[in-house]
mmCIF file of C-alpha atoms in Angstrom:
data_model
loop_
_atom_site.group_PDB
_atom_site.id
_atom_site.type_symbol
_atom_site.label_atom_id
_atom_site.label_comp_id
_atom_site.label_asym_id
_atom_site.label_seq_id
_atom_site.Cartn_x
_atom_site.Cartn_y
_atom_site.Cartn_z
ATOM 1 C CA GLY A 118 -68.271 86.227 -73.954
ATOM 2 C CA ARG A 119 -65.056 84.941 -74.682
ATOM 3 C CA GLY A 120 -63.455 87.087 -76.653
ATOM 4 C CA VAL A 121 -63.491 89.872 -74.380
ATOM 5 C CA GLU A 122 -62.315 87.425 -72.032
ATOM 6 C CA ALA A 123 -59.454 86.764 -74.405
ATOM 7 C CA ASP A 124 -58.706 90.670 -74.727
ATOM 8 C CA GLU A 125 -58.459 90.977 -71.166
ATOM 9 C CA GLU A 126 -55.908 87.980 -70.679
ATOM 10 C CA GLU A 127 -54.076 89.291 -73.612
ATOM 11 C CA LYS A 128 -53.733 92.678 -72.139
ATOM 12 C CA LYS A 129 -52.526 91.407 -68.985
ATOM 13 C CA ARG A 130 -50.107 89.476 -70.411
ATOM 14 C CA GLY A 131 -48.509 91.875 -72.582
ATOM 15 C CA ARG A 132 -48.485 94.344 -68.678
ATOM 16 C CA ILE A 133 -46.502 91.408 -67.077
ATOM 17 C CA GLU A 134 -44.286 90.767 -69.992
ATOM 18 C CA ILE A 135 -43.478 94.661 -70.489
ATOM 19 C CA PHE A 136 -42.928 94.502 -66.943
ATOM 20 C CA VAL A 137 -40.917 91.642 -66.477
ATOM 21 C CA ASN A 138 -39.050 91.827 -69.534
ATOM 22 C CA SER A 139 -38.247 96.101 -68.700
ATOM 23 C CA GLU A 140 -34.863 96.960 -70.146
ATOM 24 C CA LEU A 141 -34.514 98.474 -65.946
ATOM 25 C CA GLU A 142 -32.000 97.004 -63.507
ATOM 26 C CA ASP A 143 -34.231 95.456 -61.424
ATOM 27 C CA VAL A 144 -37.859 93.300 -60.923
ATOM 28 C CA GLU A 145 -40.184 94.801 -58.329
ATOM 29 C CA LEU A 146 -41.274 92.141 -56.646
ATOM 30 C CA GLY A 147 -43.589 94.958 -54.863
ATOM 31 C CA GLN A 148 -44.356 94.807 -50.488
ATOM 32 C CA ASP A 149 -47.910 93.717 -51.489
ATOM 33 C CA LYS A 150 -50.803 93.401 -53.808
ATOM 34 C CA ASP A 151 -51.087 96.543 -55.206
ATOM 35 C CA SER A 152 -47.849 96.989 -55.767
ATOM 36 C CA GLY A 153 -44.540 95.687 -58.506
ATOM 37 C CA LEU A 154 -44.868 92.089 -59.579
ATOM 38 C CA ARG A 155 -46.781 91.373 -56.882
ATOM 39 C CA GLY A 156 -49.318 94.223 -57.464
ATOM 40 C CA LEU A 157 -50.049 92.197 -61.966
ATOM 41 C CA CYS A 158 -49.718 89.076 -60.278
ATOM 42 C CA TRP A 159 -52.012 88.593 -57.420
ATOM 43 C CA ASN A 160 -55.184 88.497 -59.330
ATOM 44 C CA GLY A 161 -53.970 85.197 -61.854
ATOM 45 C CA VAL A 162 -51.320 85.212 -64.451
ATOM 46 C CA PRO A 163 -51.793 83.875 -68.467
ATOM 47 C CA SER A 164 -49.784 80.566 -68.575
ATOM 48 C CA GLN A 165 -47.557 81.138 -71.154
ATOM 49 C CA ILE A 166 -46.033 83.612 -68.974
ATOM 50 C CA ARG A 167 -46.802 81.991 -65.777
ATOM 51 C CA GLY A 168 -43.303 80.306 -65.322
ATOM 52 C CA VAL A 169 -40.989 82.910 -65.420
ATOM 53 C CA CYS A 170 -43.420 85.136 -63.006
ATOM 54 C CA TRP A 171 -43.267 81.843 -60.288
ATOM 55 C CA GLN A 172 -39.203 81.647 -60.359
ATOM 56 C CA LEU A 173 -40.214 85.511 -59.901
ATOM 57 C CA LEU A 174 -41.991 85.414 -57.351
ATOM 58 C CA SER A 175 -40.265 82.392 -55.366
ATOM 59 C CA CYS A 176 -36.967 84.506 -55.036
ATOM 60 C CA TYR A 177 -35.357 81.467 -57.135
ATOM 61 C CA LEU A 178 -34.960 84.103 -59.973
ATOM 62 C CA PRO A 179 -33.349 87.259 -58.905
ATOM 63 C CA PRO A 180 -35.328 90.365 -59.812
ATOM 64 C CA GLN A 181 -31.799 92.260 -61.455
ATOM 65 C CA LYS A 182 -32.323 90.637 -65.140
ATOM 66 C CA ASP A 183 -28.748 90.487 -66.036
ATOM 67 C CA ARG A 184 -27.909 88.381 -63.031
ATOM 68 C CA ARG A 185 -30.849 86.157 -63.667
ATOM 69 C CA PHE A 186 -28.764 83.330 -66.905
ATOM 70 C CA GLU A 187 -25.352 83.507 -63.809
ATOM 71 C CA ASP A 188 -27.633 82.492 -60.818
ATOM 72 C CA LEU A 189 -29.600 79.764 -63.190
ATOM 73 C CA TYR A 190 -26.932 78.427 -64.137
ATOM 74 C CA THR A 191 -25.670 78.100 -60.226
ATOM 75 C CA LYS A 192 -28.975 76.524 -59.233
ATOM 76 C CA ARG A 193 -29.385 74.200 -61.648
ATOM 77 C CA ASN A 194 -26.025 73.013 -60.978
ATOM 78 C CA LYS A 195 -26.188 72.862 -57.308
ATOM 79 C CA TYR A 196 -29.077 70.542 -58.361
ATOM 80 C CA HIS A 197 -27.902 67.880 -60.417
ATOM 81 C CA GLU A 198 -24.598 68.090 -58.348
ATOM 82 C CA TYR A 199 -27.673 66.625 -55.627
ATOM 83 C CA VAL A 200 -28.761 63.704 -57.837
ATOM 84 C CA ASP A 201 -25.363 62.983 -59.326
ATOM 85 C CA THR A 202 -24.336 62.442 -55.689
ATOM 86 C CA TYR A 203 -27.586 61.139 -53.784
ATOM 87 C CA TYR A 204 -29.755 59.920 -56.079
ATOM 88 C CA GLN A 205 -27.561 57.774 -58.252
ATOM 89 C CA ALA A 206 -26.105 56.602 -54.927
ATOM 90 C CA ALA A 207 -29.306 55.123 -53.704
ATOM 91 C CA ILE A 208 -29.921 53.383 -57.087
ATOM 92 C CA THR A 209 -26.023 52.010 -57.208
ATOM 93 C CA GLN A 210 -25.684 51.403 -53.354
ATOM 94 C CA PRO A 211 -29.136 51.680 -51.407
ATOM 95 C CA SER A 212 -29.287 51.633 -48.065
ATOM 96 C CA ARG A 213 -32.008 50.910 -46.096
ATOM 97 C CA GLU A 214 -33.147 54.521 -45.441
ATOM 98 C CA THR A 215 -32.997 55.293 -49.208
ATOM 99 C CA THR A 216 -34.268 52.133 -50.331
ATOM 100 C CA LYS A 217 -37.315 52.554 -48.156
ATOM 101 C CA ILE A 218 -37.620 56.610 -48.993
ATOM 102 C CA LEU A 219 -37.904 55.352 -53.234
ATOM 103 C CA SER A 220 -40.359 52.770 -51.997
ATOM 104 C CA ILE A 221 -42.948 54.976 -50.042
ATOM 105 C CA LEU A 222 -42.286 56.979 -53.927
ATOM 106 C CA ARG A 223 -42.819 54.759 -55.829
ATOM 107 C CA LYS A 224 -45.588 53.719 -54.746
ATOM 108 C CA ASP A 225 -47.153 57.490 -53.951
ATOM 109 C CA ILE A 226 -45.629 58.809 -57.676
ATOM 110 C CA PRO A 227 -47.559 56.686 -60.017
ATOM 111 C CA ARG A 228 -51.141 57.558 -57.899
ATOM 112 C CA THR A 229 -50.389 61.671 -58.188
ATOM 113 C CA ASN A 230 -53.901 63.644 -59.875
ATOM 114 C CA PRO A 231 -54.878 60.381 -62.059
ATOM 115 C CA LYS A 232 -57.365 63.184 -63.656
ATOM 116 C CA ILE A 233 -53.927 64.375 -65.585
ATOM 117 C CA PRO A 234 -52.204 61.778 -67.781
ATOM 118 C CA LEU A 235 -49.257 64.209 -68.680
ATOM 119 C CA LEU A 236 -48.129 62.406 -64.847
ATOM 120 C CA SER A 237 -48.246 59.513 -65.828
ATOM 121 C CA LEU A 238 -45.545 59.793 -68.481
ATOM 122 C CA GLN A 239 -42.565 57.860 -67.087
ATOM 123 C CA GLN A 240 -40.168 60.861 -67.654
ATOM 124 C CA ILE A 241 -42.644 62.626 -65.532
ATOM 125 C CA GLN A 242 -42.780 60.154 -63.121
ATOM 126 C CA LEU A 243 -39.201 59.732 -62.770
ATOM 127 C CA MET A 244 -38.030 63.323 -62.586
ATOM 128 C CA MET A 245 -40.667 63.263 -59.555
ATOM 129 C CA GLU A 246 -39.012 60.160 -57.913
ATOM 130 C CA ARG A 247 -35.779 62.472 -58.493
ATOM 131 C CA ILE A 248 -37.419 65.358 -56.683
ATOM 132 C CA LEU A 249 -39.169 63.875 -53.659
ATOM 133 C CA PHE A 250 -36.004 62.332 -53.121
ATOM 134 C CA ILE A 251 -33.848 65.004 -53.461
ATOM 135 C CA TRP A 252 -36.227 67.088 -51.001
ATOM 136 C CA SER A 253 -36.450 64.387 -48.164
ATOM 137 C CA LEU A 254 -32.786 63.732 -48.290
ATOM 138 C CA ARG A 255 -32.098 67.420 -47.270
ATOM 139 C CA HIS A 256 -35.396 67.778 -44.877
ATOM 140 C CA PRO A 257 -34.237 64.996 -42.831
ATOM 141 C CA ALA A 258 -36.609 66.632 -39.621
ATOM 142 C CA THR A 259 -39.530 65.808 -42.198
ATOM 143 C CA GLY A 260 -38.515 63.662 -44.455
ATOM 144 C CA TYR A 261 -41.388 62.334 -47.696
ATOM 145 C CA VAL A 262 -44.497 62.470 -46.366
ATOM 146 C CA GLN A 263 -47.627 61.659 -48.532
ATOM 147 C CA GLY A 264 -48.875 64.308 -50.305
ATOM 148 C CA MET A 265 -46.265 66.456 -50.993
ATOM 149 C CA ASN A 266 -45.649 64.647 -54.461
ATOM 150 C CA ASP A 267 -49.318 66.782 -54.921
ATOM 151 C CA LEU A 268 -47.695 69.897 -54.646
ATOM 152 C CA VAL A 269 -45.094 69.133 -56.974
ATOM 153 C CA THR A 270 -47.682 69.388 -59.389
ATOM 154 C CA PRO A 271 -48.379 73.281 -60.224
ATOM 155 C CA PHE A 272 -44.571 73.756 -60.616
ATOM 156 C CA ILE A 273 -43.827 71.153 -63.571
ATOM 157 C CA LEU A 274 -47.703 72.274 -65.363
ATOM 158 C CA ALA A 275 -46.322 76.053 -65.297
ATOM 159 C CA PHE A 276 -43.325 76.161 -65.891
ATOM 160 C CA LEU A 277 -43.980 73.360 -69.306
ATOM 161 C CA SER A 278 -46.641 75.309 -70.059
ATOM 162 C CA SER A 279 -44.603 78.455 -70.401
ATOM 163 C CA SER A 280 -43.629 76.676 -73.746
ATOM 164 C CA ILE A 281 -46.916 74.225 -74.571
ATOM 165 C CA PRO A 282 -50.374 75.319 -73.900
ATOM 166 C CA ILE A 283 -51.785 74.517 -70.283
ATOM 167 C CA GLU A 284 -55.302 73.030 -72.222
ATOM 168 C CA ALA A 285 -53.212 70.337 -73.762
ATOM 169 C CA LEU A 286 -50.768 69.859 -71.318
ATOM 170 C CA LEU A 287 -54.036 69.328 -69.285
ATOM 171 C CA GLY A 288 -55.168 66.845 -72.187
ATOM 172 C CA PRO A 289 -54.677 63.174 -74.067
ATOM 173 C CA ILE A 290 -50.907 62.305 -73.557
ATOM 174 C CA ASP A 291 -50.033 61.583 -76.907
ATOM 175 C CA PRO A 292 -50.432 64.553 -78.640
ATOM 176 C CA VAL A 293 -48.386 66.615 -76.270
ATOM 177 C CA THR A 294 -45.464 63.753 -75.322
ATOM 178 C CA GLY A 295 -43.650 64.529 -78.404
ATOM 179 C CA SER A 296 -42.954 68.601 -76.987
ATOM 180 C CA VAL A 297 -42.996 67.715 -73.428
ATOM 181 C CA LEU A 298 -39.866 65.340 -74.495
ATOM 182 C CA GLY A 299 -38.671 68.290 -76.223
ATOM 183 C CA VAL A 300 -38.635 70.709 -73.371
ATOM 184 C CA ASP A 301 -34.963 70.821 -71.209
ATOM 185 C CA LEU A 302 -36.723 68.795 -68.224
ATOM 186 C CA PRO A 303 -33.754 68.435 -66.780
ATOM 187 C CA GLY A 304 -33.491 72.277 -66.675
ATOM 188 C CA LEU A 305 -37.157 72.421 -65.716
ATOM 189 C CA GLU A 306 -36.412 69.883 -63.090
ATOM 190 C CA ALA A 307 -34.037 71.758 -61.644
ATOM 191 C CA ASP A 308 -36.379 75.143 -61.492
ATOM 192 C CA VAL A 309 -38.794 72.485 -60.197
ATOM 193 C CA PHE A 310 -37.223 71.245 -56.931
ATOM 194 C CA TRP A 311 -35.595 75.177 -56.018
ATOM 195 C CA CYS A 312 -39.785 76.463 -56.095
ATOM 196 C CA PHE A 313 -40.941 73.730 -55.014
ATOM 197 C CA THR A 314 -38.288 73.931 -52.016
ATOM 198 C CA SER A 315 -39.407 77.268 -51.741
ATOM 199 C CA MET A 316 -42.682 76.628 -51.221
ATOM 200 C CA LEU A 317 -42.864 73.548 -48.606
ATOM 201 C CA HIS A 318 -40.534 76.112 -46.371
ATOM 202 C CA ASN A 319 -43.096 77.934 -45.150
ATOM 203 C CA ILE A 320 -45.587 74.397 -44.649
ATOM 204 C CA GLN A 321 -43.395 72.480 -43.121
ATOM 205 C CA ASP A 322 -44.481 71.896 -40.063
ATOM 206 C CA HIS A 323 -47.178 70.520 -41.756
ATOM 207 C CA PHE A 324 -45.075 67.350 -41.991
ATOM 208 C CA THR A 325 -43.419 66.957 -38.994
ATOM 209 C CA GLU A 326 -44.631 63.999 -36.416
ATOM 210 C CA SER A 327 -48.356 65.197 -35.320
ATOM 211 C CA GLN A 328 -48.316 67.905 -37.790
ATOM 212 C CA PRO A 329 -48.747 71.177 -35.360
ATOM 213 C CA GLY A 330 -49.161 73.979 -38.510
ATOM 214 C CA ILE A 331 -52.298 71.546 -39.828
ATOM 215 C CA GLN A 332 -53.330 71.070 -35.788
ATOM 216 C CA THR A 333 -52.838 75.323 -34.712
ATOM 217 C CA LYS A 334 -54.722 76.059 -38.934
ATOM 218 C CA LEU A 335 -58.121 73.453 -37.602
ATOM 219 C CA ARG A 336 -58.212 75.290 -34.913
ATOM 220 C CA PHE A 337 -57.898 79.060 -36.590
ATOM 221 C CA LEU A 338 -60.763 77.599 -38.805
ATOM 222 C CA ASP A 339 -63.609 77.080 -36.257
ATOM 223 C CA SER A 340 -62.634 79.791 -34.673
ATOM 224 C CA LEU A 341 -63.181 82.100 -37.666
ATOM 225 C CA LEU A 342 -66.279 80.415 -38.322
ATOM 226 C CA VAL A 343 -67.825 80.704 -35.387
ATOM 227 C CA LYS A 344 -67.338 84.700 -36.310
ATOM 228 C CA ALA A 345 -68.274 84.973 -39.457
ATOM 229 C CA ASP A 346 -71.007 82.263 -39.997
ATOM 230 C CA PRO A 347 -72.534 80.637 -36.519
ATOM 231 C CA ALA A 348 -75.151 79.233 -37.831
ATOM 232 C CA LEU A 349 -73.307 77.032 -39.887
ATOM 233 C CA HIS A 350 -70.669 76.277 -37.384
ATOM 234 C CA ALA A 351 -73.574 75.028 -34.861
ATOM 235 C CA HIS A 352 -74.891 72.926 -37.922
ATOM 236 C CA LEU A 353 -71.737 70.998 -38.315
ATOM 237 C CA GLN A 354 -71.596 71.070 -34.848
ATOM 238 C CA THR A 355 -75.149 69.542 -33.819
ATOM 239 C CA GLU A 356 -74.280 66.785 -36.869
ATOM 240 C CA GLY A 357 -71.325 65.860 -35.144
ATOM 241 C CA VAL A 358 -68.473 67.151 -37.681
ATOM 242 C CA SER A 359 -65.487 68.214 -36.743
ATOM 243 C CA MET A 360 -62.620 70.594 -39.205
ATOM 244 C CA ILE A 361 -60.314 67.549 -39.116
ATOM 245 C CA GLU A 362 -62.582 65.340 -40.878
ATOM 246 C CA PHE A 363 -62.978 67.783 -43.767
ATOM 247 C CA ALA A 364 -60.480 70.274 -43.758
ATOM 248 C CA PHE A 365 -57.422 68.805 -42.509
ATOM 249 C CA LYS A 366 -57.057 67.270 -46.658
ATOM 250 C CA TRP A 367 -57.347 71.088 -47.951
ATOM 251 C CA ILE A 368 -55.579 72.657 -45.626
ATOM 252 C CA ASN A 369 -52.515 69.202 -46.238
ATOM 253 C CA CYS A 370 -52.786 69.354 -50.028
ATOM 254 C CA LEU A 371 -53.248 72.909 -50.260
ATOM 255 C CA PHE A 372 -56.540 72.506 -52.373
ATOM 256 C CA LEU A 373 -54.778 70.019 -54.751
ATOM 257 C CA ARG A 374 -57.485 67.193 -55.248
ATOM 258 C CA GLU A 375 -60.842 69.109 -54.045
ATOM 259 C CA LEU A 376 -59.924 71.910 -57.457
ATOM 260 C CA PRO A 377 -59.628 71.880 -60.889
ATOM 261 C CA THR A 378 -55.428 72.213 -62.019
ATOM 262 C CA LEU A 379 -56.512 75.247 -63.822
ATOM 263 C CA ALA A 380 -58.449 76.246 -60.572
ATOM 264 C CA VAL A 381 -55.511 75.536 -58.928
ATOM 265 C CA LEU A 382 -53.108 77.058 -60.469
ATOM 266 C CA ARG A 383 -55.163 80.808 -60.640
ATOM 267 C CA LEU A 384 -54.535 80.420 -56.643
ATOM 268 C CA TRP A 385 -50.948 79.706 -56.439
ATOM 269 C CA ASP A 386 -50.728 82.626 -58.850
ATOM 270 C CA THR A 387 -52.118 84.579 -55.112
ATOM 271 C CA TYR A 388 -50.315 82.819 -53.133
ATOM 272 C CA LEU A 389 -46.872 82.807 -54.379
ATOM 273 C CA CYS A 390 -47.668 86.851 -54.465
ATOM 274 C CA GLU A 391 -48.323 86.163 -50.796
ATOM 275 C CA GLY A 392 -44.830 85.321 -50.274
ATOM 276 C CA ASP A 393 -44.206 83.643 -46.657
ATOM 277 C CA ASP A 394 -48.203 84.494 -45.902
ATOM 278 C CA TYR A 395 -49.534 82.334 -48.525
ATOM 279 C CA PRO A 396 -50.388 79.765 -45.724
ATOM 280 C CA THR A 397 -52.564 82.207 -43.814
ATOM 281 C CA LEU A 398 -54.560 83.843 -46.684
ATOM 282 C CA HIS A 399 -54.789 79.850 -47.303
ATOM 283 C CA VAL A 400 -56.776 79.214 -44.077
ATOM 284 C CA TYR A 401 -59.217 82.333 -44.939
ATOM 285 C CA VAL A 402 -59.654 80.851 -49.131
ATOM 286 C CA CYS A 403 -61.184 77.615 -46.628
ATOM 287 C CA LEU A 404 -63.213 80.066 -44.603
ATOM 288 C CA ALA A 405 -64.260 81.525 -48.267
ATOM 289 C CA LEU A 406 -65.275 78.146 -49.640
ATOM 290 C CA LEU A 407 -67.082 77.085 -46.890
ATOM 291 C CA LEU A 408 -69.062 80.332 -46.582
ATOM 292 C CA ARG A 409 -69.993 79.953 -50.566
ATOM 293 C CA PHE A 410 -71.451 76.053 -50.008
ATOM 294 C CA SER A 411 -73.085 77.564 -46.623
ATOM 295 C CA PRO A 412 -76.725 77.235 -47.838
ATOM 296 C CA ASP A 413 -76.208 73.537 -49.132
ATOM 297 C CA LEU A 414 -74.624 72.836 -46.157
ATOM 298 C CA LEU A 415 -76.744 73.801 -43.252
ATOM 299 C CA LYS A 416 -80.011 71.778 -45.167
ATOM 300 C CA LEU A 417 -77.751 67.983 -45.108
ATOM 301 C CA PRO A 418 -77.467 65.642 -42.524
ATOM 302 C CA PHE A 419 -74.304 63.839 -41.514
ATOM 303 C CA CYS A 420 -74.087 60.988 -43.676
ATOM 304 C CA GLU A 421 -73.968 63.635 -46.521
ATOM 305 C CA LEU A 422 -72.261 66.765 -45.037
ATOM 306 C CA ILE A 423 -68.860 64.796 -45.422
ATOM 307 C CA PRO A 424 -69.386 63.174 -49.135
ATOM 308 C CA PHE A 425 -69.990 66.997 -49.435
ATOM 309 C CA LEU A 426 -67.125 68.483 -47.541
ATOM 310 C CA LEU A 427 -64.020 66.134 -49.252
ATOM 311 C CA THR A 428 -65.654 66.304 -52.601
ATOM 312 C CA PRO A 429 -67.338 69.902 -52.914
ATOM 313 C CA PRO A 430 -69.108 70.567 -55.901
ATOM 314 C CA THR A 431 -65.811 73.043 -58.220
ATOM 315 C CA ALA A 432 -65.877 71.183 -61.446
ATOM 316 C CA ASP A 433 -67.490 74.342 -62.990
ATOM 317 C CA PHE A 434 -65.738 76.703 -60.981
ATOM 318 C CA THR A 435 -63.340 78.791 -63.365
ATOM 319 C CA ASN A 436 -60.750 81.916 -63.088
ATOM 320 C CA ASP A 437 -63.500 84.400 -62.463
ATOM 321 C CA THR A 438 -64.800 82.343 -59.590
ATOM 322 C CA MET A 439 -61.212 81.546 -58.113
ATOM 323 C CA SER A 440 -61.118 85.331 -58.423
ATOM 324 C CA GLU A 441 -64.131 86.041 -56.620
ATOM 325 C CA LEU A 442 -63.686 83.115 -54.064
ATOM 326 C CA ILE A 443 -59.866 84.215 -53.009
ATOM 327 C CA SER A 444 -60.786 88.253 -52.830
ATOM 328 C CA ASN A 445 -63.737 87.175 -50.372
ATOM 329 C CA ALA A 446 -60.830 85.169 -48.471
ATOM 330 C CA TYR A 447 -58.766 88.762 -49.087
ATOM 331 C CA PHE A 448 -62.141 90.698 -47.452
ATOM 332 C CA LEU A 449 -62.254 88.218 -44.596
ATOM 333 C CA GLN A 450 -59.411 88.144 -43.562
ATOM 334 C CA GLN A 451 -59.086 92.565 -43.164
ATOM 335 C CA LEU A 452 -62.557 91.396 -41.044
ATOM 336 C CA TYR A 453 -61.264 88.461 -39.015
ATOM 337 C CA PRO A 454 -57.100 89.191 -39.004
ATOM 338 C CA PRO A 455 -55.222 86.328 -37.372
#
């Protein structure tokens, strides 16, 4: 029951906290899912300590405890210099380029996950605007692309949940507004910017012209489905459903639109442990999801397949469901290596 789950969660939190807060010179990040901090976090991180774990796994915080304060201070200052230099100039001395970026951001950000009232808070929307604006200017090869607004939100939620219960952050806005505004939001904003930048580093080719990274992953997913479930692959082909019609979105936004928020945070625990390799694991998670729904999909004609795949029935997915899905994906990766 719930008591046993809560007990397990508390034990896991204790194990990770001891590791992160140990007086050892370094936090041993580990090389894979079986060692170090990666090994402890691969199967999920309790929300109260998710923020610090993600910052360590993103290599934003250094593993050496005695360097953390200084590094954090330096990186936060660096980000705020960018804001003072570039964002403030865009407000006070707008150019055609900066006006265009801000105009797109001001359309997209208010549409970000309407199911989370917190994201409608003006302070949070302005935070997202600054983060995405600075990122766009610093990455001119891609610039801002729709969907990046979604990819910022898990970091905001993870870092806020260090001081505010995640359930409260996902609930009605009024009870948590005071608590959110009481957090060091400028510090949190800088942390989100750098960790978001690190996450996007490995998927920048999702956003460059013609999106080669996504096209490659769609072909790879198609080839994996032929091996793992030839009957489903044949059914999709017969019904005229191509990967691009549904999996483009799955890959582009890392399931942020298809999964409940808590399930996304659980998935990203593993992705951050995977480091540079998470985009590959993500393709196998897409495959695992297709296999999970294969019995249902095989019964559906084209007109029902696309709606099902665009909004798969995942509303009841729990942490346990996600752990099972991720384990299946990992198994598939061993079975059908890239």
